[in-house]
mmCIF file of C-alpha atoms in Angstrom:
data_model
loop_
_atom_site.group_PDB
_atom_site.id
_atom_site.type_symbol
_atom_site.label_atom_id
_atom_site.label_comp_id
_atom_site.label_asym_id
_atom_site.label_seq_id
_atom_site.Cartn_x
_atom_site.Cartn_y
_atom_site.Cartn_z
ATOM 1 C CA MET R 1098 21.880 142.970 130.888
ATOM 2 C CA THR R 1099 25.305 143.612 131.639
ATOM 3 C CA ALA R 1100 26.418 145.073 134.974
ATOM 4 C CA SER R 1101 28.142 148.345 132.964
ATOM 5 C CA ASN R 1102 24.885 148.627 131.237
ATOM 6 C CA ALA R 1103 22.211 148.545 133.574
ATOM 7 C CA VAL R 1104 20.562 150.918 135.598
ATOM 8 C CA GLU R 1105 18.195 150.446 138.361
ATOM 9 C CA ARG R 1106 14.587 149.101 137.626
ATOM 10 C CA ASP R 1107 11.737 147.175 139.260
ATOM 11 C CA SER R 1108 9.310 147.050 136.154
ATOM 12 C CA VAL R 1109 8.837 148.883 133.145
ATOM 13 C CA PRO R 1110 7.664 152.352 134.135
ATOM 14 C CA GLN R 1111 4.174 152.914 133.197
ATOM 15 C CA PHE R 1112 2.174 156.336 133.303
ATOM 16 C CA GLY R 1113 -1.456 156.207 133.207
ATOM 17 C CA GLY R 1114 -1.510 152.218 132.630
ATOM 18 C CA VAL R 1115 0.916 153.141 129.525
ATOM 19 C CA PRO R 1116 4.510 152.200 129.576
ATOM 20 C CA VAL R 1117 6.324 155.291 129.117
ATOM 21 C CA HIS R 1118 8.290 154.269 126.358
ATOM 22 C CA THR R 1119 5.507 153.670 124.267
ATOM 23 C CA LEU R 1120 4.628 157.236 124.902
ATOM 24 C CA LEU R 1121 8.036 158.650 123.553
ATOM 25 C CA ARG R 1122 7.745 156.349 120.548
ATOM 26 C CA ALA R 1123 4.084 157.365 119.973
ATOM 27 C CA ALA R 1124 5.165 161.302 119.822
ATOM 28 C CA ALA R 1125 8.728 161.127 118.600
ATOM 29 C CA GLY R 1126 7.901 163.297 115.553
ATOM 30 C CA PRO R 1127 6.621 165.713 117.358
ATOM 31 C CA LEU R 1128 9.153 165.634 120.365
ATOM 32 C CA GLU R 1129 12.096 165.791 117.404
ATOM 33 C CA ARG R 1130 10.576 169.044 115.935
ATOM 34 C CA ALA R 1131 10.087 170.510 119.603
ATOM 35 C CA VAL R 1132 13.671 169.544 120.386
ATOM 36 C CA LEU R 1133 14.993 171.183 117.235
ATOM 37 C CA VAL R 1134 12.935 174.615 118.035
ATOM 38 C CA ARG R 1135 14.256 174.392 121.842
ATOM 39 C CA LEU R 1136 18.085 173.868 120.632
ATOM 40 C CA VAL R 1137 17.620 176.999 118.424
ATOM 41 C CA GLU R 1138 15.882 179.352 121.023
ATOM 42 C CA ARG R 1139 18.153 178.506 124.370
ATOM 43 C CA LEU R 1140 21.289 177.474 122.363
ATOM 44 C CA PRO R 1141 22.109 180.203 119.923
ATOM 45 C CA VAL R 1142 25.270 178.515 118.295
ATOM 46 C CA TYR R 1143 22.764 175.886 116.594
ATOM 47 C CA GLY R 1144 20.636 178.786 114.982
ATOM 48 C CA THR R 1145 23.793 180.053 112.892
ATOM 49 C CA LEU R 1146 23.767 176.303 111.695
ATOM 50 C CA PRO R 1147 22.777 176.072 107.870
ATOM 51 C CA GLY R 1148 19.462 174.934 107.770
ATOM 52 C CA GLU R 1149 19.880 172.075 105.599
ATOM 53 C CA HIS R 1150 22.429 170.871 108.376
ATOM 54 C CA LEU R 1151 20.023 171.448 111.288
ATOM 55 C CA ARG R 1152 17.062 169.611 109.330
ATOM 56 C CA GLY R 1153 19.965 166.833 108.445
ATOM 57 C CA ASP R 1154 22.553 165.503 110.781
ATOM 58 C CA ILE R 1155 21.172 167.366 113.740
ATOM 59 C CA ALA R 1156 17.371 166.239 113.117
ATOM 60 C CA ARG R 1157 19.133 162.802 113.225
ATOM 61 C CA GLN R 1158 20.755 162.889 116.014
ATOM 62 C CA VAL R 1159 17.776 164.048 118.024
ATOM 63 C CA ALA R 1160 15.734 161.419 116.630
ATOM 64 C CA LEU R 1161 18.262 159.058 118.074
ATOM 65 C CA GLY R 1162 18.708 160.746 121.466
ATOM 66 C CA ILE R 1163 14.378 160.290 121.594
ATOM 67 C CA ARG R 1164 15.024 156.295 120.714
ATOM 68 C CA ASN R 1165 17.870 156.049 123.151
ATOM 69 C CA VAL R 1166 15.845 157.368 126.224
ATOM 70 C CA ALA R 1167 12.997 155.191 124.913
ATOM 71 C CA ASP R 1168 14.981 152.239 124.623
ATOM 72 C CA VAL R 1169 16.694 152.932 128.538
ATOM 73 C CA LEU R 1170 13.082 153.059 129.659
ATOM 74 C CA ARG R 1171 11.839 149.584 128.082
ATOM 75 C CA THR R 1172 14.976 147.650 128.271
ATOM 76 C CA GLY R 1173 16.435 149.062 131.868
ATOM 77 C CA GLU R 1174 19.922 149.498 129.690
ATOM 78 C CA LEU R 1175 22.087 152.046 128.812
ATOM 79 C CA PRO R 1176 23.242 152.735 125.184
ATOM 80 C CA GLY R 1177 25.861 150.072 123.835
ATOM 81 C CA PRO R 1178 29.016 150.241 122.496
ATOM 82 C CA ALA R 1179 27.559 151.085 118.794
ATOM 83 C CA ASP R 1180 25.159 153.768 120.429
ATOM 84 C CA GLN R 1181 28.084 155.041 122.455
ATOM 85 C CA ALA R 1182 30.261 155.408 119.185
ATOM 86 C CA ALA R 1183 27.521 157.211 117.165
ATOM 87 C CA ILE R 1184 27.554 159.799 120.066
ATOM 88 C CA ARG R 1185 30.935 160.142 120.249
ATOM 89 C CA GLU R 1186 31.106 160.657 116.205
ATOM 90 C CA SER R 1187 28.069 163.231 116.214
ATOM 91 C CA SER R 1188 30.360 165.283 118.995
ATOM 92 C CA ALA R 1189 33.574 165.254 116.954
ATOM 93 C CA ARG R 1190 31.302 166.462 113.799
ATOM 94 C CA ARG R 1191 30.447 169.313 116.240
ATOM 95 C CA ALA R 1192 33.849 170.112 117.577
ATOM 96 C CA ASP R 1193 34.856 170.218 113.775
ATOM 97 C CA GLU R 1194 32.191 172.807 113.247
ATOM 98 C CA GLY R 1195 33.274 174.901 115.621
ATOM 99 C CA VAL R 1196 30.316 174.415 117.686
ATOM 100 C CA PRO R 1197 31.046 174.890 121.705
ATOM 101 C CA LEU R 1198 31.618 171.828 124.110
ATOM 102 C CA GLU R 1199 28.827 173.010 126.581
ATOM 103 C CA ALA R 1200 26.470 173.830 123.684
ATOM 104 C CA VAL R 1201 26.880 169.807 122.493
ATOM 105 C CA VAL R 1202 26.275 168.687 126.280
ATOM 106 C CA GLY R 1203 23.412 171.189 126.600
ATOM 107 C CA ALA R 1204 21.789 169.881 123.598
ATOM 108 C CA TYR R 1205 21.277 166.632 124.880
ATOM 109 C CA HIS R 1206 20.201 167.766 128.231
ATOM 110 C CA LEU R 1207 17.468 169.865 126.701
ATOM 111 C CA GLY R 1208 16.475 166.682 124.494
ATOM 112 C CA ALA R 1209 15.930 165.139 127.728
ATOM 113 C CA GLU R 1210 14.192 167.919 129.293
ATOM 114 C CA VAL R 1211 11.298 168.304 126.353
ATOM 115 C CA CYS R 1212 11.120 164.248 126.558
ATOM 116 C CA ALA R 1213 10.382 164.358 130.812
ATOM 117 C CA ALA R 1214 8.409 167.186 130.315
ATOM 118 C CA HIS R 1215 6.143 165.400 127.663
ATOM 119 C CA VAL R 1216 6.080 161.741 129.322
ATOM 120 C CA PHE R 1217 5.561 163.568 132.904
ATOM 121 C CA ALA R 1218 2.671 165.567 131.835
ATOM 122 C CA GLU R 1219 0.961 161.803 131.365
ATOM 123 C CA ALA R 1220 1.847 160.782 134.766
ATOM 124 C CA GLU R 1221 -1.120 159.899 137.673
ATOM 125 C CA PRO R 1222 -0.620 160.539 141.494
ATOM 126 C CA ALA R 1223 -0.303 156.715 141.944
ATOM 127 C CA ASP R 1224 2.531 156.780 139.362
ATOM 128 C CA LEU R 1225 5.006 158.302 142.171
ATOM 129 C CA ASP R 1226 7.296 155.224 142.202
ATOM 130 C CA ASP R 1227 7.694 154.935 138.438
ATOM 131 C CA VAL R 1228 8.040 158.912 138.203
ATOM 132 C CA LEU R 1229 11.302 158.237 140.476
ATOM 133 C CA LEU R 1230 12.572 155.400 138.547
ATOM 134 C CA VAL R 1231 12.010 157.530 135.111
ATOM 135 C CA GLN R 1232 14.206 160.469 136.858
ATOM 136 C CA ARG R 1233 16.665 157.723 137.774
ATOM 137 C CA GLN R 1234 16.971 156.217 134.933
ATOM 138 C CA MET R 1235 17.160 159.153 132.773
ATOM 139 C CA LEU R 1236 19.530 160.458 135.143
ATOM 140 C CA ALA R 1237 21.748 157.621 134.204
ATOM 141 C CA TYR R 1238 21.347 158.178 130.300
ATOM 142 C CA LEU R 1239 22.304 161.647 130.666
ATOM 143 C CA ARG R 1240 25.775 160.685 132.808
ATOM 144 C CA LEU R 1241 26.698 158.209 130.329
ATOM 145 C CA VAL R 1242 25.782 160.865 127.198
ATOM 146 C CA SER R 1243 27.923 163.303 129.042
ATOM 147 C CA CYS R 1244 31.142 161.434 129.008
ATOM 148 C CA GLU R 1245 30.847 160.108 125.508
ATOM 149 C CA VAL R 1246 30.082 163.614 124.266
ATOM 150 C CA ALA R 1247 33.459 164.888 126.234
ATOM 151 C CA SER R 1248 35.061 162.043 124.832
ATOM 152 C CA GLY R 1249 34.311 162.641 121.261
ATOM 153 C CA TYR R 1250 34.788 166.313 121.159
ATOM 154 C CA VAL R 1251 38.072 166.422 123.067
ATOM 155 C CA GLN R 1252 39.538 163.913 121.302
ATOM 156 C CA GLU R 1253 38.659 165.299 117.899
ATOM 157 C CA ARG R 1254 39.941 168.710 119.042
ATOM 158 C CA GLN R 1255 43.387 167.166 120.065
ATOM 159 C CA MET R 1256 43.643 165.817 116.539
ATOM 160 C CA ALA R 1257 43.252 169.345 115.218
ATOM 161 C CA LEU R 1258 45.039 171.385 117.742
ATOM 162 C CA SER R 1259 47.791 169.027 116.920
ATOM 163 C CA ASP R 1260 47.386 169.695 113.095
ATOM 164 C CA GLU R 1261 47.273 173.458 113.821
ATOM 165 C CA GLN R 1262 50.525 173.219 115.942
ATOM 166 C CA VAL R 1263 52.476 171.342 113.128
ATOM 167 C CA ALA R 1264 51.470 174.269 110.865
ATOM 168 C CA LEU R 1265 51.887 176.930 112.916
ATOM 169 C CA GLN R 1266 55.422 175.292 113.755
ATOM 170 C CA SER R 1267 55.934 175.294 110.108
ATOM 171 C CA LEU R 1268 55.225 178.711 109.436
ATOM 172 C CA LEU R 1269 57.752 179.851 112.331
ATOM 173 C CA SER R 1270 60.602 177.573 110.942
ATOM 174 C CA ARG R 1271 59.977 179.118 107.507
ATOM 175 C CA LEU R 1272 60.125 182.975 108.967
ATOM 176 C CA LEU R 1273 63.029 181.811 110.792
ATOM 177 C CA GLU R 1274 65.215 180.388 108.067
ATOM 178 C CA GLY R 1275 64.278 183.887 105.582
ATOM 179 C CA GLY R 1276 62.956 182.947 102.122
ATOM 180 C CA GLY R 1277 59.023 183.472 101.477
ATOM 181 C CA PRO R 1278 56.673 182.267 104.389
ATOM 182 C CA GLN R 1279 53.715 182.670 102.270
ATOM 183 C CA ALA R 1280 52.901 178.915 100.874
ATOM 184 C CA ALA R 1281 53.575 178.066 104.779
ATOM 185 C CA ALA R 1282 51.018 180.808 106.196
ATOM 186 C CA ASP R 1283 48.583 179.566 103.527
ATOM 187 C CA ARG R 1284 49.053 176.004 105.026
ATOM 188 C CA ALA R 1285 48.107 177.504 108.444
ATOM 189 C CA GLY R 1286 45.670 179.623 107.651
ATOM 190 C CA ILE R 1287 47.074 182.855 108.653
ATOM 191 C CA ARG R 1288 47.268 186.284 106.954
ATOM 192 C CA LEU R 1289 50.812 187.430 107.143
ATOM 193 C CA PRO R 1290 51.043 190.880 108.906
ATOM 194 C CA PRO R 1291 52.777 193.935 107.792
ATOM 195 C CA CYS R 1292 55.632 193.495 110.567
ATOM 196 C CA TYR R 1293 56.334 191.130 112.927
ATOM 197 C CA LEU R 1294 57.784 191.958 116.210
ATOM 198 C CA VAL R 1295 60.859 189.739 116.967
ATOM 199 C CA LEU R 1296 61.666 189.464 120.593
ATOM 200 C CA SER R 1297 64.335 187.501 121.990
ATOM 201 C CA LEU R 1298 63.172 186.800 125.952
ATOM 202 C CA SER R 1299 65.385 185.821 129.063
ATOM 203 C CA ILE R 1300 63.208 184.555 131.312
ATOM 204 C CA GLY R 1301 64.243 184.557 135.042
ATOM 205 C CA PRO R 1302 63.171 181.768 137.611
ATOM 206 C CA HIS R 1303 59.678 182.571 139.052
ATOM 207 C CA PRO R 1304 59.968 181.900 143.298
ATOM 208 C CA ASP R 1305 58.351 178.410 143.083
ATOM 209 C CA GLU R 1306 61.560 177.104 140.648
ATOM 210 C CA LEU R 1307 63.616 178.092 143.971
ATOM 211 C CA VAL R 1308 61.654 176.286 146.510
ATOM 212 C CA PRO R 1309 63.429 173.024 147.497
ATOM 213 C CA GLY R 1310 61.028 169.946 147.268
ATOM 214 C CA VAL R 1311 58.953 172.004 144.495
ATOM 215 C CA ASN R 1312 58.773 170.303 141.079
ATOM 216 C CA HIS R 1313 60.656 172.835 138.962
ATOM 217 C CA SER R 1314 59.969 171.616 135.946
ATOM 218 C CA VAL R 1315 55.921 171.759 136.350
ATOM 219 C CA ALA R 1316 56.551 175.419 138.063
ATOM 220 C CA ALA R 1317 58.415 176.555 134.665
ATOM 221 C CA ARG R 1318 55.877 175.231 132.348
ATOM 222 C CA ARG R 1319 53.057 177.137 134.716
ATOM 223 C CA LYS R 1320 55.159 180.381 134.295
ATOM 224 C CA LEU R 1321 55.456 179.307 130.580
ATOM 225 C CA ARG R 1322 51.696 179.067 129.888
ATOM 226 C CA ARG R 1323 50.860 182.477 132.098
ATOM 227 C CA LEU R 1324 53.141 184.001 129.631
ATOM 228 C CA ARG R 1325 51.909 182.583 126.647
ATOM 229 C CA ASN R 1326 48.502 183.210 127.167
ATOM 230 C CA GLU R 1327 49.053 187.118 128.270
ATOM 231 C CA LEU R 1328 51.233 187.550 125.057
ATOM 232 C CA GLN R 1329 48.308 185.683 123.272
ATOM 233 C CA ARG R 1330 45.266 187.845 125.208
ATOM 234 C CA ARG R 1331 47.328 191.408 124.523
ATOM 235 C CA THR R 1332 48.292 190.639 120.822
ATOM 236 C CA THR R 1333 46.317 190.598 117.741
ATOM 237 C CA GLY R 1334 46.419 187.777 115.383
ATOM 238 C CA VAL R 1335 48.575 184.678 116.219
ATOM 239 C CA PRO R 1336 51.531 185.111 118.181
ATOM 240 C CA LEU R 1337 54.355 182.365 117.415
ATOM 241 C CA SER R 1338 57.116 181.578 119.787
ATOM 242 C CA VAL R 1339 59.309 178.871 120.714
ATOM 243 C CA LEU R 1340 60.110 179.150 124.377
ATOM 244 C CA SER R 1341 61.772 177.232 127.500
ATOM 245 C CA GLY R 1342 61.614 177.807 130.869
ATOM 246 C CA ASP R 1343 64.690 180.466 130.667
ATOM 247 C CA GLY R 1344 63.978 181.956 127.161
ATOM 248 C CA GLY R 1345 63.400 181.880 123.601
ATOM 249 C CA LEU R 1346 61.942 183.519 120.850
ATOM 250 C CA ALA R 1347 58.606 185.301 120.144
ATOM 251 C CA LEU R 1348 57.065 186.666 117.067
ATOM 252 C CA ILE R 1349 54.272 189.267 117.522
ATOM 253 C CA PRO R 1350 52.246 190.029 114.454
ATOM 254 C CA TYR R 1351 51.867 193.998 114.332
ATOM 255 C CA GLU R 1352 49.908 196.225 111.900
ATOM 256 C CA THR R 1353 52.310 199.078 111.914
ATOM 257 C CA PRO R 1354 55.032 198.368 109.080
ATOM 258 C CA PRO R 1355 58.473 198.366 110.305
ATOM 259 C CA ALA R 1356 59.783 201.502 108.377
ATOM 260 C CA GLU R 1357 56.903 203.389 110.652
ATOM 261 C CA PHE R 1358 57.707 201.739 114.125
ATOM 262 C CA GLY R 1359 57.909 204.694 116.438
ATOM 263 C CA ARG R 1360 57.777 205.980 120.209
ATOM 264 C CA ALA R 1361 54.293 205.100 120.790
ATOM 265 C CA ASP R 1362 54.705 201.652 119.528
ATOM 266 C CA ARG R 1363 58.065 201.320 121.619
ATOM 267 C CA GLU R 1364 55.786 202.224 124.585
ATOM 268 C CA TRP R 1365 53.291 199.828 123.861
ATOM 269 C CA LEU R 1366 55.841 197.177 123.538
ATOM 270 C CA CYS R 1367 57.585 198.528 126.726
ATOM 271 C CA ARG R 1368 54.178 197.499 128.901
ATOM 272 C CA LEU R 1369 53.593 194.133 127.005
ATOM 273 C CA VAL R 1370 56.848 192.822 127.957
ATOM 274 C CA ALA R 1371 56.280 194.583 131.676
ATOM 275 C CA GLU R 1372 53.277 192.708 131.724
ATOM 276 C CA LEU R 1373 54.325 189.617 130.480
ATOM 277 C CA GLY R 1374 56.962 189.696 133.439
ATOM 278 C CA ARG R 1375 54.099 190.488 136.085
ATOM 279 C CA MET R 1376 51.660 187.663 134.834
ATOM 280 C CA CYS R 1377 53.900 184.924 134.538
ATOM 281 C CA GLY R 1378 55.849 186.380 138.248
ATOM 282 C CA ALA R 1379 59.396 186.610 136.992
ATOM 283 C CA GLU R 1380 62.128 188.884 135.512
ATOM 284 C CA VAL R 1381 61.714 189.262 131.797
ATOM 285 C CA LEU R 1382 64.558 190.955 129.884
ATOM 286 C CA ALA R 1383 63.382 191.208 125.891
ATOM 287 C CA ALA R 1384 65.306 192.634 123.055
ATOM 288 C CA ALA R 1385 63.122 193.443 119.763
ATOM 289 C CA ALA R 1386 63.475 194.464 116.330
ATOM 290 C CA ALA R 1387 60.758 194.736 113.688
ATOM 291 C CA ALA R 1388 60.402 193.079 110.346
ATOM 292 C CA ALA R 1389 58.437 192.266 107.289
ATOM 293 C CA PRO R 1390 57.510 188.757 107.236
ATOM 294 C CA GLU R 1391 60.369 188.201 104.500
ATOM 295 C CA GLY R 1392 63.047 189.949 107.275
ATOM 296 C CA VAL R 1393 62.048 187.871 110.282
ATOM 297 C CA ALA R 1394 65.460 185.696 109.853
ATOM 298 C CA GLU R 1395 67.593 188.707 110.007
ATOM 299 C CA ALA R 1396 65.587 190.526 112.688
ATOM 300 C CA ALA R 1397 65.513 187.201 115.219
ATOM 301 C CA ARG R 1398 69.973 187.307 114.885
ATOM 302 C CA LEU R 1399 69.604 191.051 115.552
ATOM 303 C CA ALA R 1400 67.080 190.550 118.484
ATOM 304 C CA VAL R 1401 69.584 187.374 120.164
ATOM 305 C CA GLU R 1402 72.795 189.687 119.530
ATOM 306 C CA VAL R 1403 71.226 192.931 121.762
ATOM 307 C CA ARG R 1404 69.505 190.519 124.412
ATOM 308 C CA GLU R 1405 73.316 188.876 124.809
ATOM 309 C CA VAL R 1406 74.683 192.451 124.799
ATOM 310 C CA ALA R 1407 72.273 193.694 127.311
ATOM 311 C CA GLU R 1408 72.540 191.048 129.373
ATOM 312 C CA ALA R 1409 76.060 191.004 129.385
ATOM 313 C CA ALA R 1410 76.464 194.885 130.705
ATOM 314 C CA GLY R 1411 74.121 193.920 133.354
ATOM 315 C CA ARG R 1412 70.729 195.881 132.464
ATOM 316 C CA GLY R 1413 67.868 194.679 133.832
ATOM 317 C CA PRO R 1414 64.507 193.590 133.166
ATOM 318 C CA GLY R 1415 62.803 195.093 130.394
ATOM 319 C CA LEU R 1416 62.908 196.492 126.843
ATOM 320 C CA TYR R 1417 65.916 197.128 124.677
ATOM 321 C CA LEU R 1418 66.106 197.895 121.442
ATOM 322 C CA LEU R 1419 69.478 197.984 119.272
ATOM 323 C CA ASP R 1420 69.437 201.941 120.187
ATOM 324 C CA ASP R 1421 69.808 201.274 123.702
ATOM 325 C CA VAL R 1422 72.891 199.674 123.448
ATOM 326 C CA LEU R 1423 74.693 201.270 120.480
ATOM 327 C CA LEU R 1424 78.030 201.558 121.896
ATOM 328 C CA GLU R 1425 77.885 197.951 123.697
ATOM 329 C CA TYR R 1426 76.663 196.609 120.481
ATOM 330 C CA GLN R 1427 79.418 198.017 118.344
ATOM 331 C CA LEU R 1428 82.035 196.990 120.560
ATOM 332 C CA SER R 1429 80.982 193.331 121.131
ATOM 333 C CA ARG R 1430 81.814 193.425 117.198
ATOM 334 C CA PRO R 1431 85.341 191.604 116.460
ATOM 335 C CA SER R 1432 88.196 194.217 115.665
ATOM 336 C CA PRO R 1433 91.763 195.625 117.003
ATOM 337 C CA ALA R 1434 90.233 198.187 119.299
ATOM 338 C CA ARG R 1435 87.932 195.926 120.986
ATOM 339 C CA ASP R 1436 90.673 194.322 121.911
ATOM 340 C CA GLY R 1437 92.455 197.193 123.145
ATOM 341 C CA LEU R 1438 89.929 198.355 124.998
ATOM 342 C CA ALA R 1439 88.982 194.982 126.872
ATOM 343 C CA SER R 1440 92.972 194.993 127.638
ATOM 344 C CA LEU R 1441 92.313 198.078 129.897
ATOM 345 C CA LEU R 1442 90.247 196.222 132.234
ATOM 346 C CA GLY R 1443 92.538 193.094 132.271
ATOM 347 C CA PRO R 1444 94.351 193.523 135.677
ATOM 348 C CA LEU R 1445 90.973 193.186 136.932
ATOM 349 C CA GLU R 1446 90.205 189.742 135.831
ATOM 350 C CA ALA R 1447 91.906 188.185 139.169
ATOM 351 C CA ARG R 1448 89.457 190.713 141.466
ATOM 352 C CA PRO R 1449 85.747 190.170 140.226
ATOM 353 C CA GLU R 1450 84.395 192.116 143.013
ATOM 354 C CA LEU R 1451 86.086 195.220 141.463
ATOM 355 C CA LEU R 1452 84.608 194.823 138.363
ATOM 356 C CA ASP R 1453 81.200 193.971 139.420
ATOM 357 C CA THR R 1454 81.446 197.624 141.625
ATOM 358 C CA LEU R 1455 82.539 199.232 138.687
ATOM 359 C CA ARG R 1456 79.646 197.978 136.801
ATOM 360 C CA ALA R 1457 77.279 198.827 139.211
ATOM 361 C CA PHE R 1458 78.482 202.372 139.914
ATOM 362 C CA LEU R 1459 78.340 203.005 135.854
ATOM 363 C CA ALA R 1460 75.107 201.419 135.805
ATOM 364 C CA CYS R 1461 73.808 203.422 138.663
ATOM 365 C CA SER R 1462 74.870 206.672 136.935
ATOM 366 C CA LEU R 1463 77.732 207.134 139.209
ATOM 367 C CA ASP R 1464 75.387 206.856 142.204
ATOM 368 C CA ARG R 1465 77.841 205.316 145.097
ATOM 369 C CA ARG R 1466 74.407 204.622 147.405
ATOM 370 C CA ARG R 1467 72.290 203.583 144.295
ATOM 371 C CA ALA R 1468 75.216 200.628 143.568
ATOM 372 C CA ALA R 1469 75.678 200.127 147.303
ATOM 373 C CA ALA R 1470 71.844 199.007 147.393
ATOM 374 C CA ARG R 1471 72.295 197.005 143.991
ATOM 375 C CA LEU R 1472 75.362 195.248 145.164
ATOM 376 C CA GLN R 1473 74.178 195.209 149.108
ATOM 377 C CA ILE R 1474 77.236 196.511 150.451
ATOM 378 C CA HIS R 1475 78.110 199.348 152.488
ATOM 379 C CA PRO R 1476 78.615 202.771 149.986
ATOM 380 C CA ASN R 1477 82.291 203.130 152.103
ATOM 381 C CA THR R 1478 83.090 199.719 150.467
ATOM 382 C CA VAL R 1479 81.817 201.242 147.269
ATOM 383 C CA ASP R 1480 84.533 203.982 147.710
ATOM 384 C CA TYR R 1481 87.231 201.519 148.428
ATOM 385 C CA ARG R 1482 86.826 199.009 145.566
ATOM 386 C CA LEU R 1483 86.468 202.269 143.216
ATOM 387 C CA ARG R 1484 89.871 203.508 144.312
ATOM 388 C CA LYS R 1485 91.366 200.265 144.351
ATOM 389 C CA ALA R 1486 90.401 199.655 140.551
ATOM 390 C CA THR R 1487 91.462 203.398 139.449
ATOM 391 C CA ASP R 1488 95.228 202.212 141.489
ATOM 392 C CA ILE R 1489 94.873 199.255 139.583
ATOM 393 C CA THR R 1490 93.796 200.429 136.059
ATOM 394 C CA GLY R 1491 94.458 204.067 136.012
ATOM 395 C CA LEU R 1492 90.947 204.850 135.453
ATOM 396 C CA ASP R 1493 88.964 206.761 137.644
ATOM 397 C CA ALA R 1494 84.847 206.130 137.418
ATOM 398 C CA SER R 1495 84.294 209.727 138.669
ATOM 399 C CA ARG R 1496 86.263 211.640 136.548
ATOM 400 C CA GLY R 1497 84.265 212.471 133.237
ATOM 401 C CA ALA R 1498 87.059 212.158 130.769
ATOM 402 C CA ASP R 1499 87.332 208.313 131.893
ATOM 403 C CA VAL R 1500 83.591 207.424 131.984
ATOM 404 C CA LEU R 1501 83.267 207.045 128.275
ATOM 405 C CA THR R 1502 86.574 204.915 128.130
ATOM 406 C CA LEU R 1503 85.436 202.627 130.961
ATOM 407 C CA ARG R 1504 81.845 201.918 129.575
ATOM 408 C CA ALA R 1505 83.490 201.177 126.328
ATOM 409 C CA ALA R 1506 86.075 198.973 127.919
ATOM 410 C CA LEU R 1507 83.685 197.175 130.007
ATOM 411 C CA ALA R 1508 81.401 196.399 126.780
ATOM 412 C CA ALA R 1509 84.655 195.527 125.019
ATOM 413 C CA HIS R 1510 85.451 193.031 127.871
ATOM 414 C CA ASP R 1511 82.149 191.452 128.477
ATOM 415 C CA ALA R 1512 82.359 190.842 124.483
ATOM 416 C CA VAL R 1513 85.444 189.158 124.323
ATOM 417 C CA ARG R 1514 84.818 186.864 127.900
ATOM 418 C CA GLN R 1515 81.538 186.006 126.006
ATOM 419 C CA SER R 1516 83.284 184.679 122.814
ATOM 420 C CA ARG R 1517 86.108 182.903 124.601
ATOM 421 C CA PRO R 1518 85.679 179.080 124.185
ATOM 422 C CA ARG R 1519 83.885 177.925 127.533
ATOM 423 C CA ALA R 1520 85.622 175.463 129.238
ATOM 424 C CA GLY R 1521 84.541 171.336 128.907
#
């Protein structure tokens, strides 16, 4: 026997003078039927399998398991490569059928339990040493079987998940390209919903990503995994996403048609975005647009533009729709008026602290103390900088007539700045 396949033995174990493997083989038929009954009773998923399947492939695997246990007790050797491969292949079939891994492993343990109960009933007080030997050999057998079952199951699921991911990514690509996505949805096995909520996400760093010495890529992956899990948990259907550590796109299947998207839907989406941020431990700014599957490509372009406008305007974490940034969005479109408005703040280009203070003051509803807290400066410094900005531009942020002009000028300034070619 090989060292890797050998189990502890001094002799062939016997109960009442009869070799234990002989007891098993003599009762193989009744034991097989008893194991099948126990599987259905203790592991309900087996009771949902077609009767023909239960009496066919499952019964054959039970019979093979009983023979393997008998051979271990007869030879002192664990199942060899051929039998191990058969166990892996059987486990892979159960994975493909959707039987949970814990049920597959549990089936082998239940089979061993039934076999052990049968043979131990024949043991006599003088057989104690052989009882202990049988226990050790059966435990060694179950350790090997558990590993082989897990190996076959995981390999099959990895292959299936790979195929599923390819199909899902194909559907996502088709949706974002525009055109009819039905064929791609059929290949992915997904029912297209009446609506997709298209989210353009900007994801801030998790605190762990800022700690020196921490593997930042691992921290970012953990952040994204928590976000994806929460997205899946809180939505119905299969959400699609293409995300990196700092953001990306997510498509949420939604049953409300786009034309009926209203206040209650917005409130739900606001809560979802807040919860995504809380669960992934990072600030999340999201822009959203609702569209039928055929309109996802245009909705994605709009969501990206709204997010960029919201970020440029200094908006904080949360959800933004086009209605929230109408002025800024319109002024982000190229036009002579936009350039003219942007030029009003041109003199402040050399004084970024004045622009930042002006932006914070307007974002805080003209509250100097809130603006100071946001900028982490003294309120008197806010007053000083606002006066300097007024001296330079002639526009007073505390004067009602100038507030709208300044808001428009800031939106135009941000849009023009974003449209400039990046250095390098």
